[in-house]
Tab-separated table of C-alpha atoms in Angstrom:
chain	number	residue	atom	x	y	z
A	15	UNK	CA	23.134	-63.121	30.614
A	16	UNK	CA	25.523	-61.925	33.486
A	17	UNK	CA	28.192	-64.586	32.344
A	18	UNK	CA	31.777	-63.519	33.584
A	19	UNK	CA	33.673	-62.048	30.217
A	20	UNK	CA	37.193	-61.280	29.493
A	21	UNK	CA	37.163	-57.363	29.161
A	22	UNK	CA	40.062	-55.570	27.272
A	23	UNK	CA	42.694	-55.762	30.038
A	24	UNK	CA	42.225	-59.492	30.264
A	25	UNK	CA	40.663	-59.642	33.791
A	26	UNK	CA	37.781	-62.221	34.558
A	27	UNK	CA	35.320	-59.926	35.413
A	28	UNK	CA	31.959	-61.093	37.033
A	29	UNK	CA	29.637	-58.691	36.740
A	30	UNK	CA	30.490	-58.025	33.157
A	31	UNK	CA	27.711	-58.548	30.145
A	32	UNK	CA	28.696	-61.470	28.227
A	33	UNK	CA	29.683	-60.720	24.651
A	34	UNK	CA	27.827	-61.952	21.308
A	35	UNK	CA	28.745	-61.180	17.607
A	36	UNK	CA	25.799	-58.751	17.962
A	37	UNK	CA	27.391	-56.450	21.211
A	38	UNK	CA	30.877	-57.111	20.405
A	39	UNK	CA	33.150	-54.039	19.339
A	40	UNK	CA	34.710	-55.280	16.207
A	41	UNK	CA	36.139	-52.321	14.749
A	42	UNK	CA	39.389	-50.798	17.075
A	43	UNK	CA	38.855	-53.778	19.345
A	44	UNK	CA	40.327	-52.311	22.194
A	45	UNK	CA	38.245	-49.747	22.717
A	46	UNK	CA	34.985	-51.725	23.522
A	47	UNK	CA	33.837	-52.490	27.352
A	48	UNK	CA	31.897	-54.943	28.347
A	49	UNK	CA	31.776	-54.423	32.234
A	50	UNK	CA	28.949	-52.950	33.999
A	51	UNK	CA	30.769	-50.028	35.819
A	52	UNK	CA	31.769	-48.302	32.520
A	53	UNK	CA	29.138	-48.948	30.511
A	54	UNK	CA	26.783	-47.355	33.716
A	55	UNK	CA	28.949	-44.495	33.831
A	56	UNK	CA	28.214	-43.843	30.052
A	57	UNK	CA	24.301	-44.118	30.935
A	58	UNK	CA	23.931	-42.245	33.776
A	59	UNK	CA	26.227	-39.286	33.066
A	60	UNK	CA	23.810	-38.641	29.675
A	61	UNK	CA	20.530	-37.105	29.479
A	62	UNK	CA	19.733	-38.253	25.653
A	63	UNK	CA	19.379	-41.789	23.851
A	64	UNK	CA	19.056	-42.579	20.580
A	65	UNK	CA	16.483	-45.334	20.294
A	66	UNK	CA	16.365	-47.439	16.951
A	67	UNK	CA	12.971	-49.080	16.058
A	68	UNK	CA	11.325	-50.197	12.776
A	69	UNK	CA	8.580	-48.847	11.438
A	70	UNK	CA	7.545	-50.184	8.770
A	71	UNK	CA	10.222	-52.709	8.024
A	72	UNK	CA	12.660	-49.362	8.374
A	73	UNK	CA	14.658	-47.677	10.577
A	74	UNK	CA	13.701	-44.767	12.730
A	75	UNK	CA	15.977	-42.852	15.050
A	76	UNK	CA	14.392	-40.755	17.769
A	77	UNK	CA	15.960	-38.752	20.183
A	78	UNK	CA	14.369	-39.063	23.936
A	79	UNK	CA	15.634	-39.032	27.623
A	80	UNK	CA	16.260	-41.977	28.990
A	81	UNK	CA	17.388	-43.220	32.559
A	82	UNK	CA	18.543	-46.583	34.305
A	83	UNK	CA	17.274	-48.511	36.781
A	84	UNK	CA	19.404	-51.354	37.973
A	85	UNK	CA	20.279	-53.322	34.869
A	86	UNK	CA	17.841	-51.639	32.721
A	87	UNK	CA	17.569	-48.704	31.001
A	88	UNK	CA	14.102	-47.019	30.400
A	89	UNK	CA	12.184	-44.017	28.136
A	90	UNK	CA	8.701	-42.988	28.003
A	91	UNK	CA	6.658	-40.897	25.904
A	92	UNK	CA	2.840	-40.149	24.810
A	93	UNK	CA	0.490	-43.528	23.786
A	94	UNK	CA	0.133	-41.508	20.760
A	95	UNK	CA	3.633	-40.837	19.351
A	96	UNK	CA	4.796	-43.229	16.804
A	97	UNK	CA	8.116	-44.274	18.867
A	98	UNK	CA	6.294	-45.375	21.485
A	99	UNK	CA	3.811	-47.693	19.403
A	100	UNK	CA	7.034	-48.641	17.327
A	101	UNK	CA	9.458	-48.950	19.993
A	102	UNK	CA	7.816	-51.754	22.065
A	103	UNK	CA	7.434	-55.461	22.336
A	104	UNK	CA	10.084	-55.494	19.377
A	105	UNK	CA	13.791	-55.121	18.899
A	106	UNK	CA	15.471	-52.041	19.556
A	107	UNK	CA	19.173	-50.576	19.668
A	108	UNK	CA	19.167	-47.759	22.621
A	109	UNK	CA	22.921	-45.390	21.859
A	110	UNK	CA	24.052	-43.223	24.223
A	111	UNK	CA	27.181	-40.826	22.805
A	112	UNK	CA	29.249	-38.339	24.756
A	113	UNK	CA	31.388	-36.140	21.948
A	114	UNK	CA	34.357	-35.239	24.232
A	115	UNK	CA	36.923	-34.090	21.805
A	116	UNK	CA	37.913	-33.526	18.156
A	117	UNK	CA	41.242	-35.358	17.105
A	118	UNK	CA	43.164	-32.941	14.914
A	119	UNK	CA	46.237	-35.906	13.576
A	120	UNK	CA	48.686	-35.237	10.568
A	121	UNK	CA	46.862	-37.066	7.988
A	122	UNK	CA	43.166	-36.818	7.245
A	123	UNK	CA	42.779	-40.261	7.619
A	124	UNK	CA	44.066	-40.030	11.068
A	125	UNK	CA	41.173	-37.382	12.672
A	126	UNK	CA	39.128	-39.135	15.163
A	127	UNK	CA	36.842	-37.977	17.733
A	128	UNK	CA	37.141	-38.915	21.667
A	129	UNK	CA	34.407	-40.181	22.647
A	130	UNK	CA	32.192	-42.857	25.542
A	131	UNK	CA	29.504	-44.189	23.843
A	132	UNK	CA	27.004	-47.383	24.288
A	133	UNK	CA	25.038	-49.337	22.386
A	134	UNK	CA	22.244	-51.530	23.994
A	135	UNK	CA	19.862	-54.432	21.216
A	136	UNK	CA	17.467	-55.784	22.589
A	137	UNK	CA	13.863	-56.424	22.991
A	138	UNK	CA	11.742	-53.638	24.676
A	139	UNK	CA	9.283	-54.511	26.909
A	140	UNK	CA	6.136	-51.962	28.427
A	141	UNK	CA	5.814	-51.280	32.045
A	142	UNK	CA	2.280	-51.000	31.913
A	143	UNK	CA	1.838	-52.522	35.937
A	144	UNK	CA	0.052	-49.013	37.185
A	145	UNK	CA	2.542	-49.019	40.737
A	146	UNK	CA	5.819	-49.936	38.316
A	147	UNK	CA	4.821	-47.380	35.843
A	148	UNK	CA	4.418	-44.709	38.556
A	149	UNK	CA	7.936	-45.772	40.149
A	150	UNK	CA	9.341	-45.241	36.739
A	151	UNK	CA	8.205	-42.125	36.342
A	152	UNK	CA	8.927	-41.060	39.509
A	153	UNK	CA	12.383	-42.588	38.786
A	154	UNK	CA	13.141	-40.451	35.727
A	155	UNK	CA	12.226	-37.050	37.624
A	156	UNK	CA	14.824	-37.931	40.684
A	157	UNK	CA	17.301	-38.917	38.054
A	158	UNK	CA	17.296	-35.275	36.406
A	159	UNK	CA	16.052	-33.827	39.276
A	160	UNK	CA	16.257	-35.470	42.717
A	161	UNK	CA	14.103	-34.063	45.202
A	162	UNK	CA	11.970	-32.726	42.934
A	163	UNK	CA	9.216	-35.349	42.538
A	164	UNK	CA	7.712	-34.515	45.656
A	165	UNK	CA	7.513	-30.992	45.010
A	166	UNK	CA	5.392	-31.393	41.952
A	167	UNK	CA	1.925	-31.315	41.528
A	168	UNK	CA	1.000	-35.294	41.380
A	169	UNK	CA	0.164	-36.533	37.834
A	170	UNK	CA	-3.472	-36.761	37.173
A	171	UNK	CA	-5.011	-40.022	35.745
A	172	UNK	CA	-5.296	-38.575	32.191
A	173	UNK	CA	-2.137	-37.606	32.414
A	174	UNK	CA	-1.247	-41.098	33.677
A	175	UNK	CA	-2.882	-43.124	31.232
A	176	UNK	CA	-1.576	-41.234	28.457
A	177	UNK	CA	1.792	-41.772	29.299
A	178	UNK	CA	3.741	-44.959	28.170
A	179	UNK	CA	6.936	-46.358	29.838
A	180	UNK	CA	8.922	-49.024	27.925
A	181	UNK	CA	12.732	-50.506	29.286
A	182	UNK	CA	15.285	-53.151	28.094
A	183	UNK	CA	17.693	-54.705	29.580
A	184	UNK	CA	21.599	-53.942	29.405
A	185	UNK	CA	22.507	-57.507	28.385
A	186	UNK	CA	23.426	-57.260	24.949
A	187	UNK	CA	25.329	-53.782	25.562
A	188	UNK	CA	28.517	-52.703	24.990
A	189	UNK	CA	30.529	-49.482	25.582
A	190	UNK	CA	33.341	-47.886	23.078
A	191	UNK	CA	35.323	-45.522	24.195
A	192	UNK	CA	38.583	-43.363	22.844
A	193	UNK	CA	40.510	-41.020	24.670
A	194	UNK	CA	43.770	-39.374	24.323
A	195	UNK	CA	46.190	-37.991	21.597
A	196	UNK	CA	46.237	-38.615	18.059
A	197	UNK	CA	47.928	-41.894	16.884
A	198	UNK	CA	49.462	-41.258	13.561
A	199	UNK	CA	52.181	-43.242	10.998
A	200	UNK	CA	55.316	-43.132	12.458
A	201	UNK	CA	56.903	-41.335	10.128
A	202	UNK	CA	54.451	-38.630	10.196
A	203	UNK	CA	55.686	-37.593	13.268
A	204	UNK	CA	58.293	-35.624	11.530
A	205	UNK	CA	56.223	-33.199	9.382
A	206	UNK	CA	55.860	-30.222	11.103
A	207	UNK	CA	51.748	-30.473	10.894
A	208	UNK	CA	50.191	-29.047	14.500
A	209	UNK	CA	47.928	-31.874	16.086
A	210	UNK	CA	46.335	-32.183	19.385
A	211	UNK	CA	42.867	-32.285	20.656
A	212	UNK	CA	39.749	-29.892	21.133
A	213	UNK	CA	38.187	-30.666	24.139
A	214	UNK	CA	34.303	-30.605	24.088
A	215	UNK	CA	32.124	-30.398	26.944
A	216	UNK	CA	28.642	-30.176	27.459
A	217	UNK	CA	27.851	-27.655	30.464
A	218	UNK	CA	24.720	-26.501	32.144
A	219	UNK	CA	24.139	-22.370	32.150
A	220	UNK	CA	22.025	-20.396	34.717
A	221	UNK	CA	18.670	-21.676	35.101
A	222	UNK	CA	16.340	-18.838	33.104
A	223	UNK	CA	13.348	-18.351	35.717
A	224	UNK	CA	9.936	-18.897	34.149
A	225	UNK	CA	8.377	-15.627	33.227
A	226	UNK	CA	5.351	-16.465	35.188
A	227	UNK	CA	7.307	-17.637	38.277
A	228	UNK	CA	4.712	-17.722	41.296
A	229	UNK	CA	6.542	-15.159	43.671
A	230	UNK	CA	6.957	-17.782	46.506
A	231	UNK	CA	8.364	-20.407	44.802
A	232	UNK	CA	11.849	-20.654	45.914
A	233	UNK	CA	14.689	-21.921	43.594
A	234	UNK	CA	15.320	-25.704	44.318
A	235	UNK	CA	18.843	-26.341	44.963
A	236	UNK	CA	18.858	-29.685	42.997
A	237	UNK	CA	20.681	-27.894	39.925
A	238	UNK	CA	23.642	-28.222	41.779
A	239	UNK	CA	23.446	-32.018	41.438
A	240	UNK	CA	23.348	-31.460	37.429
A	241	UNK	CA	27.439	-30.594	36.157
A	242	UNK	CA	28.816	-33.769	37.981
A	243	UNK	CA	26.672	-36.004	36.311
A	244	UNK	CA	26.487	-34.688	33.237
A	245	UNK	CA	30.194	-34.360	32.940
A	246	UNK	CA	30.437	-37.985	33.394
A	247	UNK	CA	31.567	-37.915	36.860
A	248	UNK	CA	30.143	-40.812	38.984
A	249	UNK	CA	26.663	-40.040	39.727
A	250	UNK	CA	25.332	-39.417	43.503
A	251	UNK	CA	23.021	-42.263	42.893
B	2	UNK	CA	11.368	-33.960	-4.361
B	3	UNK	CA	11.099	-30.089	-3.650
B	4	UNK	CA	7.170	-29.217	-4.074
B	5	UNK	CA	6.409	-25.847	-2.019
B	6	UNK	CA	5.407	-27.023	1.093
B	7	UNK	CA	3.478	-25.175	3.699
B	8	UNK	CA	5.143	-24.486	6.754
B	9	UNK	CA	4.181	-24.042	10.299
B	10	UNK	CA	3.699	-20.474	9.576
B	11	UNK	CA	1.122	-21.180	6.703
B	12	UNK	CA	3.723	-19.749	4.428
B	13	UNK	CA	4.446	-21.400	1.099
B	14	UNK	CA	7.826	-22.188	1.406
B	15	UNK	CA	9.433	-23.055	-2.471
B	16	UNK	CA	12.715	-24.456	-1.001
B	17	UNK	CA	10.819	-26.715	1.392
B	18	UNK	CA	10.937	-30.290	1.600
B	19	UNK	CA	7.665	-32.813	0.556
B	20	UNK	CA	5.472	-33.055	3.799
B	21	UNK	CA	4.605	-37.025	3.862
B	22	UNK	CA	3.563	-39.569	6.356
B	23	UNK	CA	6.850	-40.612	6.716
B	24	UNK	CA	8.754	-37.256	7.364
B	25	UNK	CA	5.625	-35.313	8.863
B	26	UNK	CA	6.196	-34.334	12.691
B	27	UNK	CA	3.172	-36.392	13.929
B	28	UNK	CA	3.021	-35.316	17.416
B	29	UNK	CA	3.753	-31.674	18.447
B	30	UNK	CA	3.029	-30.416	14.984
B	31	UNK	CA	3.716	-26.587	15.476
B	32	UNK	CA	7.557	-27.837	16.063
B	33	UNK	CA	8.001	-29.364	12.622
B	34	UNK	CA	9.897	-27.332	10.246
B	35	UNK	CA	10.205	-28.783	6.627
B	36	UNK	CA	11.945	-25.327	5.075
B	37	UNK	CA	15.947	-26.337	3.998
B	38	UNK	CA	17.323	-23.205	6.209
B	39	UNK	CA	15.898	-24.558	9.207
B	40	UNK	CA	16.872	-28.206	8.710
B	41	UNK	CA	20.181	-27.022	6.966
B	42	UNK	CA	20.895	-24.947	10.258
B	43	UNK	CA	20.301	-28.006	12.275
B	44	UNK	CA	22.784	-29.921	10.558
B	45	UNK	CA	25.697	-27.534	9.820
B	46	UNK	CA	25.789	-27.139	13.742
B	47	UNK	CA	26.453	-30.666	14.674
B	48	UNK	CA	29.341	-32.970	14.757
B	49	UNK	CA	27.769	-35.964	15.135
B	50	UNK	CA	24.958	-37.555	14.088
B	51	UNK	CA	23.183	-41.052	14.354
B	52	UNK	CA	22.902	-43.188	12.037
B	53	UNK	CA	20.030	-45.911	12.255
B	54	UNK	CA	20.264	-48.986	9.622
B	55	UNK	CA	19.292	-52.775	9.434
B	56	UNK	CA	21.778	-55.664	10.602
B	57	UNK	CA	20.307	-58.983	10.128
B	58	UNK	CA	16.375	-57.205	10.094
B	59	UNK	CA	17.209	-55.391	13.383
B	60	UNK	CA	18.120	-51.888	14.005
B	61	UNK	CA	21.083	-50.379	15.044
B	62	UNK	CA	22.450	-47.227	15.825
B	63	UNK	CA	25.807	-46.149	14.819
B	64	UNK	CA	27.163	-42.296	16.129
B	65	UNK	CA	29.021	-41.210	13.387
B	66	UNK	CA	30.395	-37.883	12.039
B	67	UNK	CA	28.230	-36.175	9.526
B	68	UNK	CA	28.444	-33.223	7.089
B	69	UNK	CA	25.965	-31.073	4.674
B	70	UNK	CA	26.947	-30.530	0.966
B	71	UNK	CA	24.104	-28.700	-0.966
B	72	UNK	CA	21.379	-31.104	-0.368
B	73	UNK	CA	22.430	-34.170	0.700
B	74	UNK	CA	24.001	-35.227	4.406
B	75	UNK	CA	27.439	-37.557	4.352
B	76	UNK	CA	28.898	-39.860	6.566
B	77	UNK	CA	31.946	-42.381	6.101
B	78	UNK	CA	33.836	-44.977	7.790
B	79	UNK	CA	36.426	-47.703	6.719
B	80	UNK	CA	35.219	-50.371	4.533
B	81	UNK	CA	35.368	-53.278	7.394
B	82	UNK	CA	33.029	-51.735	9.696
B	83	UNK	CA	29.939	-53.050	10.486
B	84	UNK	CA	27.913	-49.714	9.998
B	85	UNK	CA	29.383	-48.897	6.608
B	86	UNK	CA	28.490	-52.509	5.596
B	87	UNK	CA	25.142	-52.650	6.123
B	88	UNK	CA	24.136	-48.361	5.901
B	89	UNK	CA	24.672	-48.321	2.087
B	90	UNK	CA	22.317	-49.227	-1.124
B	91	UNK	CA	19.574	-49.261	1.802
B	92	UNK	CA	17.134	-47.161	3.853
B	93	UNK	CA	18.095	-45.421	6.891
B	94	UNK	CA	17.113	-42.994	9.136
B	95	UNK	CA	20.015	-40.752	10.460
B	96	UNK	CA	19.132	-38.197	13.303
B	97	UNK	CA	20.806	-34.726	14.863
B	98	UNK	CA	19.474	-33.391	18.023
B	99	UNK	CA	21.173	-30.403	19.792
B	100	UNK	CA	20.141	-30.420	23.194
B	101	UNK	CA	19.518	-27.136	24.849
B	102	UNK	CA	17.821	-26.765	28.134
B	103	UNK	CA	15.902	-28.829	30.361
B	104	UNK	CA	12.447	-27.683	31.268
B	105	UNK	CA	11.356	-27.920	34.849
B	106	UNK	CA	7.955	-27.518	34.917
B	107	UNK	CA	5.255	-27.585	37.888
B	108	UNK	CA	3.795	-30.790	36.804
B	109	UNK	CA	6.182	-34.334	36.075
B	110	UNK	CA	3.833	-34.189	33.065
B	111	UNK	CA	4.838	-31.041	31.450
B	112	UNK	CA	7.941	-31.571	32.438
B	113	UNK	CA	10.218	-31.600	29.240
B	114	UNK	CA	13.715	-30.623	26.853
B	115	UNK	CA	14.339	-27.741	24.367
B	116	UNK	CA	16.119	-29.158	21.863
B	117	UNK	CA	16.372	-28.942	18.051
B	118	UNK	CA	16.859	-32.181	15.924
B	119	UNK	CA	16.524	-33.370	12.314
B	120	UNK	CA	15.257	-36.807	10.846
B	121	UNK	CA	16.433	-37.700	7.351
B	122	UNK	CA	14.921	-41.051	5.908
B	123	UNK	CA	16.375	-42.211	2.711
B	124	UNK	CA	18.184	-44.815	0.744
B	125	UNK	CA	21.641	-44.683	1.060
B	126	UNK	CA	23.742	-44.575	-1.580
B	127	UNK	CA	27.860	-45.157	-1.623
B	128	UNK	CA	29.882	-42.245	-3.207
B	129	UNK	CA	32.806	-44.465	-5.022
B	130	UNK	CA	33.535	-42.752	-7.730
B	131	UNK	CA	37.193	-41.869	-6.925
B	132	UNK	CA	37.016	-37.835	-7.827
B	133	UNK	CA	33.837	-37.812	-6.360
B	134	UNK	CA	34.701	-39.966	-3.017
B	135	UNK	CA	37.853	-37.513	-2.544
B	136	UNK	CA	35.813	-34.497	-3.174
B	137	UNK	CA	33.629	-35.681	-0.203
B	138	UNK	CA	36.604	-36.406	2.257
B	139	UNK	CA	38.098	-33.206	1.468
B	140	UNK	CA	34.622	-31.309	2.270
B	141	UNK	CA	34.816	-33.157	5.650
B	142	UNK	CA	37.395	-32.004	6.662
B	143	UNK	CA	36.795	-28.505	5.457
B	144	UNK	CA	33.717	-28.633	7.432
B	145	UNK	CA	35.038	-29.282	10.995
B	146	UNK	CA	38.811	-27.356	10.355
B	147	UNK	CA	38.562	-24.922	7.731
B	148	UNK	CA	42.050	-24.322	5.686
B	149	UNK	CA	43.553	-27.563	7.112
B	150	UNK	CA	42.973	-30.090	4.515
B	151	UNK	CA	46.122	-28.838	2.655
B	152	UNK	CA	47.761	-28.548	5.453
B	153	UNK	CA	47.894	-32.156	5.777
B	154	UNK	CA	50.024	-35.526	4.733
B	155	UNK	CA	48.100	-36.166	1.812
B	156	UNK	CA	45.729	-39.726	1.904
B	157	UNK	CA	47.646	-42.638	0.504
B	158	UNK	CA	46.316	-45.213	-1.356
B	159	UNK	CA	45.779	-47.815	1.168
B	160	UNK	CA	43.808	-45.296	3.227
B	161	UNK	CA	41.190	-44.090	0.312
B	162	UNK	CA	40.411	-47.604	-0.956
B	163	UNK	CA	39.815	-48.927	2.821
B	164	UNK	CA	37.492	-45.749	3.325
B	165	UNK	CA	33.906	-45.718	2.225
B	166	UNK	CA	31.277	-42.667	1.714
B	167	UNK	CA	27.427	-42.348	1.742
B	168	UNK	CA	25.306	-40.068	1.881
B	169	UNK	CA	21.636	-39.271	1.904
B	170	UNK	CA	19.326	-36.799	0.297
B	171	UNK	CA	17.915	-34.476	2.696
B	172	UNK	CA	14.198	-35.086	0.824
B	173	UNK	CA	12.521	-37.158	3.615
B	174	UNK	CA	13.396	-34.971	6.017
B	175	UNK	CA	12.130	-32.447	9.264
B	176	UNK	CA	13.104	-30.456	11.871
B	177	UNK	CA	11.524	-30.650	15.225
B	178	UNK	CA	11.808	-27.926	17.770
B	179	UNK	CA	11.773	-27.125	20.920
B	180	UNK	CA	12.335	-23.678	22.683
B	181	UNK	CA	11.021	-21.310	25.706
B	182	UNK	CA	9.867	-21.892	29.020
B	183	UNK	CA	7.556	-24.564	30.567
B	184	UNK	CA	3.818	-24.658	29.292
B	185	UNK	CA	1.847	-25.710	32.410
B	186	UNK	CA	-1.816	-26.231	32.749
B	187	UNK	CA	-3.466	-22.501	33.458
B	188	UNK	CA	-4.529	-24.026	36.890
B	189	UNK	CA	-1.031	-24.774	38.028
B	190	UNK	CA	0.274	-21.294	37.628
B	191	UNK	CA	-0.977	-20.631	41.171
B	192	UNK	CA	1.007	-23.402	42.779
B	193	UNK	CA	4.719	-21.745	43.824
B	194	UNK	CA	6.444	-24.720	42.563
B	195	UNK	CA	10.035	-23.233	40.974
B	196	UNK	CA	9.909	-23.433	37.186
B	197	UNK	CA	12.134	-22.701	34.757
B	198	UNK	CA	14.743	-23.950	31.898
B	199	UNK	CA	17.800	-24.956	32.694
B	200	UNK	CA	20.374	-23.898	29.269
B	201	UNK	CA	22.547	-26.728	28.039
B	202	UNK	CA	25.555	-25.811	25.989
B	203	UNK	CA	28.314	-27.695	24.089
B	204	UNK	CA	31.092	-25.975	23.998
B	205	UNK	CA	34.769	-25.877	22.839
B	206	UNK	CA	37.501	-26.043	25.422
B	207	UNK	CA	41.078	-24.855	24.692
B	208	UNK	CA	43.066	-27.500	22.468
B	209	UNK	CA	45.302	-29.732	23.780
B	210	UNK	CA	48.457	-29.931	22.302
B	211	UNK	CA	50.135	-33.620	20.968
B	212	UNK	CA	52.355	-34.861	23.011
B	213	UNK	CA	54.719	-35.210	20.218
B	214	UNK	CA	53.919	-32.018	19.122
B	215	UNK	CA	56.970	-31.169	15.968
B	216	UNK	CA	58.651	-27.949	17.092
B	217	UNK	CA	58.160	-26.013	13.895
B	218	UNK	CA	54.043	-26.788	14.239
B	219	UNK	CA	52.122	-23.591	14.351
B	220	UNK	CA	48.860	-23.866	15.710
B	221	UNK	CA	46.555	-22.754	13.163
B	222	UNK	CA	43.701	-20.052	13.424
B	223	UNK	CA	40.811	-22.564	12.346
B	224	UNK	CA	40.141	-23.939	15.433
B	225	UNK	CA	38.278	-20.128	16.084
B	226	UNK	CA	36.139	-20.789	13.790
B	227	UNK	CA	34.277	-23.713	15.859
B	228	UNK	CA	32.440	-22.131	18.561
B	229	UNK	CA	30.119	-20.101	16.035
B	230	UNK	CA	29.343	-23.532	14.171
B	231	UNK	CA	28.768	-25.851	17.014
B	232	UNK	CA	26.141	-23.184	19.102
B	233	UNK	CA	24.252	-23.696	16.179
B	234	UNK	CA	24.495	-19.891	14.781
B	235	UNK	CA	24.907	-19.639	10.861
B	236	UNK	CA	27.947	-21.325	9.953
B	237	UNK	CA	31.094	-19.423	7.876
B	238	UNK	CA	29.975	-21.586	4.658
């Protein structure tokens, strides 16, 4: 599906997802991305999906963490919860959205939002291979928390078997993204109307120590890795 | 739709929402809320929700700004778009989730998020009866920048007929929460393995003024009023 693309700025671009009627942007045109690099950065700098499935014959929206691996993104849950019984082996639309600012223009119709977001359709597929399901578990921990896996006490085979992993694949993906000032008429310039932008970020506090803290465990220094990605920085994958 | 419901607390809530199969927090039932404060709460705090609806039998996922008026949840878009096309006269599912803290436990397994998020599922219905449909933009805006709607160049016609409104009754609907520290098994409590949460917080930063900012523009005193509403403590309404 890797078929070079025109993105927005006209350049050929190789390892770009090729564009359908279903991933293309078609609302404020120039604002959709179809190349890998930004629609990874959108992934990887978020901790939450929203993943679309039917149940029956209607929609359902669940929150859930997700991570990438490569050219796929993946999420996981309990055998038992409806998501995961709903959300594989069928079509799916995985959105990731980071709310960076509030657009405060002269009109009403004007306001906006900056924003990254991206939307991946596709079919989702199990991991249910016992050594790929165990890397992809082990592959969501480092994401959040790298180092950390090996710390951990090891997952147990209930524990294991309980546990469903499901990916798809970011073919059919696009990212939309705005940024910057208002844009408003022309002549609306001239009323004296105050506009600019709120900046939202999403920021991690100090880690609250559990109240039953075993007094040798030490504090991991892996935090540290969390504000750069989660501010949408490139990740230290 | 409003029979008393009993709520995790075993108390017989009269302004809850019907408990049914399709709203009912399946898995991790002692976080399912079904009273209208708690849901309400979840609502008024966010910006954005997502919106999950049917193209062509297959789901998609839409971020979109949202708002609460009494009992039903609104979202709009121009007229052309995709999402406002095909998430009217039809059933969706549209979903808030605040996340607040990542939970490092000593096990991948109980390894989780706090968080608290809403599912409404409904038909859809369009709001185009003019009074009505301005009513609705107006409360928007009053929602996310209290004071400024009159403030503002006032919507022309062009803009009002190329916007559409929805919204959705908040009957079919739950909160699911999330909140304290890890919950190991008792066995793991000896192993000193760190453990903790980690706090995530969205937060306001200080607004950036238009480049083409009119000289005579005052900024106005609403934007204070956003930090209180987006932390997800009772909102000025």
């Amino acid at each position: 599906m890797s078929t070079p693309t025109q993105n927005p700025t006209g350049t050929a671009d190789p390892t770009a997802v090729e564009i359908t009627p279903r991933n293309r942007v078609s609302r404020a045109r120039e604002r959709g991305h179809y190349d890998r690099a930004t629609i990874n950065a959108v992934l990887d700098s978020a901790i939450l999906c929203h993943l679309g499935y039917l149940d029956d014959g209607k929609p359902v929206v669940t929150p859930t963490v997700h991570w990438r691996d490569g050219d796929y993104v993946y999420w996981h849950g309990s055998n038992a919860t409806r998501y995961m019984k709903r959300s594989v082996d069928t079509e799916v639309c995985l959105t990731v959205t980071h709310l960076d600012g509030l657009v405060m223009a002269r009109s009403a119709f004007h306001h906006s939002a900056n924003y990254r977001s991206v939307m991946i359709f596709g079919k989702a597929e199990p991991i249910d291979e016992p050594a790929a399901k165990m890397a992809a578990l082990q592959a969501m921990i480092e994401h959040l928390y790298p180092g950390r896996w090996d710390t951990l006490r090891p997952i147990n085979d209930g524990e294991f078997a309980g546990t469903r992993v499901a990916r798809v694949p970011i073919d059919l993906a696009s990212a939309k993204i705005r940024s910057g000032p208002p844009i408003d008429d022309e002549p609306d310039y001239d009323l004296p109307i105050w506009s600019g932008v709120v900046p939202v970020h999403a920021t991690f506090g100090e880690p609250v120590e559990d109240p039953r803290q075993h007094p040798d465990a030490q504090r991991p220094e892996h935090e540290l890795g969390f504000d750069r990605r989660f501010t949408g920085l490139p990740s230290a994958r």
